[in-house]
């Protein structure tokens, strides 16, 4: 690998089309490195730098909740052909951020083929520790990946 990784930073690993993608794990923006098992070589995807702490690998894709500083820019997937992060579009094929613009994700997991971001419920009662979750189903439409919120609610209290 060209970028040293540290346990102090979040890292994601996913297999896409037989190649191993390693994302994050350093204090730099979320750099992407790709290991080609056939040639036994590492490639560095310069265009892929992005800021995120939350990743999940599912269905031959790597996803993240991206941000620019403190502003959420929505659910993104890594386009291996263009070597760039691409925003998941809403069910109508529009760039609607899947109603994810209003939260600061604390964790993201794969759950039964869906993406499940979690974040704390903003409330004035500091004694509550409610955790909100959205289950997002994904499907491919042409060159886009479309997301549909299947469920949203309190996952833990």
Short mmCIF file of C-alpha atoms in Angstrom, two decimals:
data_model
loop_
_atom_site.label_atom_id
_atom_site.label_comp_id
_atom_site.label_asym_id
_atom_site.label_seq_id
_atom_site.Cartn_x
_atom_site.Cartn_y
_atom_site.Cartn_z
CA UNK A 1 0.00 0.00 0.00
CA UNK A 2 1.11 3.52 -0.70
CA UNK A 3 -0.72 5.11 2.26
CA UNK A 4 0.02 3.86 5.75
CA UNK A 5 -3.14 2.98 7.70
CA UNK A 6 -3.78 3.50 11.39
CA UNK A 7 -6.28 2.01 13.82
CA UNK A 8 -6.90 5.60 14.96
CA UNK A 9 -8.87 6.27 11.74
CA UNK A 10 -11.83 4.44 10.24
CA UNK A 11 -11.12 2.22 7.26
CA UNK A 12 -13.35 0.31 4.86
CA UNK A 13 -12.44 -2.71 2.78
CA UNK A 14 -14.58 -4.02 -0.04
CA UNK A 15 -14.21 -6.41 -2.96
CA UNK A 16 -15.48 -5.07 -6.28
CA UNK A 17 -15.01 -7.03 -9.52
CA UNK A 18 -12.24 -9.12 -7.97
CA UNK A 19 -10.23 -6.13 -6.74
CA UNK A 20 -9.79 -5.17 -3.10
CA UNK A 21 -10.61 -1.53 -2.29
CA UNK A 22 -9.13 -0.01 0.87
CA UNK A 23 -10.61 3.36 1.82
CA UNK A 24 -9.72 5.69 4.67
CA UNK A 25 -7.49 4.73 7.57
CA UNK A 26 -5.32 7.82 7.51
CA UNK A 27 -5.52 11.45 8.57
CA UNK A 28 -5.74 12.49 4.92
CA UNK A 29 -9.05 12.73 3.09
CA UNK A 30 -10.54 9.30 2.50
CA UNK A 31 -8.04 8.01 -0.01
CA UNK A 32 -8.81 4.92 -2.06
CA UNK A 33 -6.24 2.27 -2.89
CA UNK A 34 -6.97 -0.78 -5.02
CA UNK A 35 -5.21 -4.14 -4.89
CA UNK A 36 -5.35 -6.17 -8.10
CA UNK A 37 -4.94 -9.80 -7.06
CA UNK A 38 -4.06 -10.91 -10.61
CA UNK A 39 -1.12 -8.52 -11.04
CA UNK A 40 -0.35 -8.33 -7.30
CA UNK A 41 -0.13 -4.54 -7.53
CA UNK A 42 -1.57 -1.56 -5.65
CA UNK A 43 -3.04 1.47 -7.46
CA UNK A 44 -3.81 4.80 -5.86
CA UNK A 45 -7.04 6.48 -6.96
CA UNK A 46 -6.10 10.17 -6.76
CA UNK A 47 -9.53 11.48 -7.80
CA UNK A 48 -11.26 9.49 -5.06
CA UNK A 49 -10.29 11.62 -2.06
CA UNK A 50 -13.29 12.34 0.12
CA UNK A 51 -14.13 12.95 3.75
CA UNK A 52 -16.17 10.36 5.65
CA UNK A 53 -16.06 8.25 8.77
CA UNK A 54 -18.78 5.77 7.79
CA UNK A 55 -18.44 3.10 5.12
CA UNK A 56 -20.08 -0.16 4.15
CA UNK A 57 -19.30 -2.67 1.41
CA UNK A 58 -22.29 -4.43 -0.11
CA UNK A 59 -23.28 -6.02 -3.43
CA UNK A 60 -19.93 -5.39 -5.14
CA UNK A 61 -19.96 -1.67 -4.22
CA UNK A 62 -18.49 0.49 -1.48
CA UNK A 63 -20.79 3.13 0.04
CA UNK A 64 -20.26 6.03 2.42
CA UNK A 65 -22.07 8.97 3.96
CA UNK A 66 -19.98 11.79 2.57
CA UNK A 67 -19.40 15.21 4.01
CA UNK A 68 -17.66 18.45 3.26
CA UNK A 69 -16.45 19.58 6.65
CA UNK A 70 -19.56 19.41 8.83
CA UNK A 71 -22.08 19.44 5.98
CA UNK A 72 -23.49 16.07 4.91
CA UNK A 73 -23.56 15.60 1.17
CA UNK A 74 -25.55 12.39 1.21
CA UNK A 75 -25.06 8.72 0.50
CA UNK A 76 -22.27 8.08 -2.02
CA UNK A 77 -20.96 5.03 -3.88
CA UNK A 78 -17.54 4.53 -5.43
CA UNK A 79 -17.78 4.37 -9.23
CA UNK A 80 -14.92 2.04 -10.17
CA UNK A 81 -15.11 2.93 -13.88
CA UNK A 82 -14.81 6.70 -13.40
CA UNK A 83 -12.80 6.37 -10.16
CA UNK A 84 -14.91 8.97 -8.38
CA UNK A 85 -17.51 9.08 -5.60
CA UNK A 86 -21.02 9.39 -7.03
CA UNK A 87 -24.14 10.41 -5.11
CA UNK A 88 -26.92 7.83 -4.76
CA UNK A 89 -30.05 9.32 -6.35
CA UNK A 90 -33.55 9.17 -4.90
CA UNK A 91 -36.29 6.83 -6.16
CA UNK A 92 -37.30 9.31 -8.88
CA UNK A 93 -33.76 9.37 -10.24
CA UNK A 94 -33.18 12.87 -8.88
CA UNK A 95 -30.23 13.99 -6.83
CA UNK A 96 -32.29 14.40 -3.67
CA UNK A 97 -29.76 13.15 -1.11
CA UNK A 98 -32.35 10.60 0.06
CA UNK A 99 -33.41 12.91 2.88
CA UNK A 100 -30.03 12.28 4.51
CA UNK A 101 -28.99 15.92 4.51
CA UNK A 102 -30.31 16.56 8.00
CA UNK A 103 -28.28 14.13 10.06
CA UNK A 104 -24.77 13.54 11.24
CA UNK A 105 -24.26 9.80 10.89
CA UNK A 106 -22.63 8.05 13.82
CA UNK A 107 -22.42 4.59 12.22
CA UNK A 108 -23.40 2.79 9.05
CA UNK A 109 -23.93 -0.95 8.54
CA UNK A 110 -25.30 -3.41 6.02
CA UNK A 111 -28.54 -5.04 7.20
CA UNK A 112 -30.30 -7.73 5.13
CA UNK A 113 -29.11 -6.20 1.86
CA UNK A 114 -29.94 -2.64 2.89
CA UNK A 115 -27.75 0.20 4.08
CA UNK A 116 -28.53 1.31 7.62
CA UNK A 117 -27.10 4.67 8.79
CA UNK A 118 -27.59 5.53 12.48
CA UNK A 119 -27.52 8.89 14.25
CA UNK A 120 -28.65 10.34 17.58
CA UNK A 121 -32.06 11.98 17.80
CA UNK A 122 -31.71 15.70 18.33
CA UNK A 123 -33.77 16.56 21.39
CA UNK A 124 -33.73 19.02 24.23
CA UNK A 125 -34.09 16.28 26.85
CA UNK A 126 -30.45 15.36 27.48
CA UNK A 127 -31.51 12.27 29.45
CA UNK A 128 -32.69 10.49 26.28
CA UNK A 129 -30.26 8.59 24.10
CA UNK A 130 -32.57 7.71 21.20
CA UNK A 131 -30.83 6.35 18.11
CA UNK A 132 -32.48 6.89 14.73
CA UNK A 133 -32.00 4.55 11.76
CA UNK A 134 -33.06 4.54 8.11
CA UNK A 135 -33.04 1.32 6.10
CA UNK A 136 -32.18 2.19 2.51
CA UNK A 137 -32.78 -0.28 -0.33
CA UNK A 138 -30.60 0.18 -3.40
CA UNK A 139 -30.98 -0.77 -7.05
CA UNK A 140 -29.13 0.05 -10.22
CA UNK A 141 -30.81 2.13 -12.94
CA UNK A 142 -28.55 2.66 -15.94
CA UNK A 143 -25.34 4.24 -14.68
CA UNK A 144 -26.98 5.40 -11.43
CA UNK A 145 -27.63 3.70 -8.14
CA UNK A 146 -31.03 4.59 -6.78
CA UNK A 147 -31.95 4.54 -3.11
CA UNK A 148 -35.34 4.09 -1.48
CA UNK A 149 -35.99 4.52 2.23
CA UNK A 150 -37.75 1.33 3.33
CA UNK A 151 -38.04 2.20 7.01
CA UNK A 152 -37.14 5.05 9.32
CA UNK A 153 -37.53 5.29 13.07
CA UNK A 154 -36.04 4.89 16.51
CA UNK A 155 -33.76 1.86 16.55
CA UNK A 156 -32.69 2.12 20.19
CA UNK A 157 -33.67 4.18 23.20
#
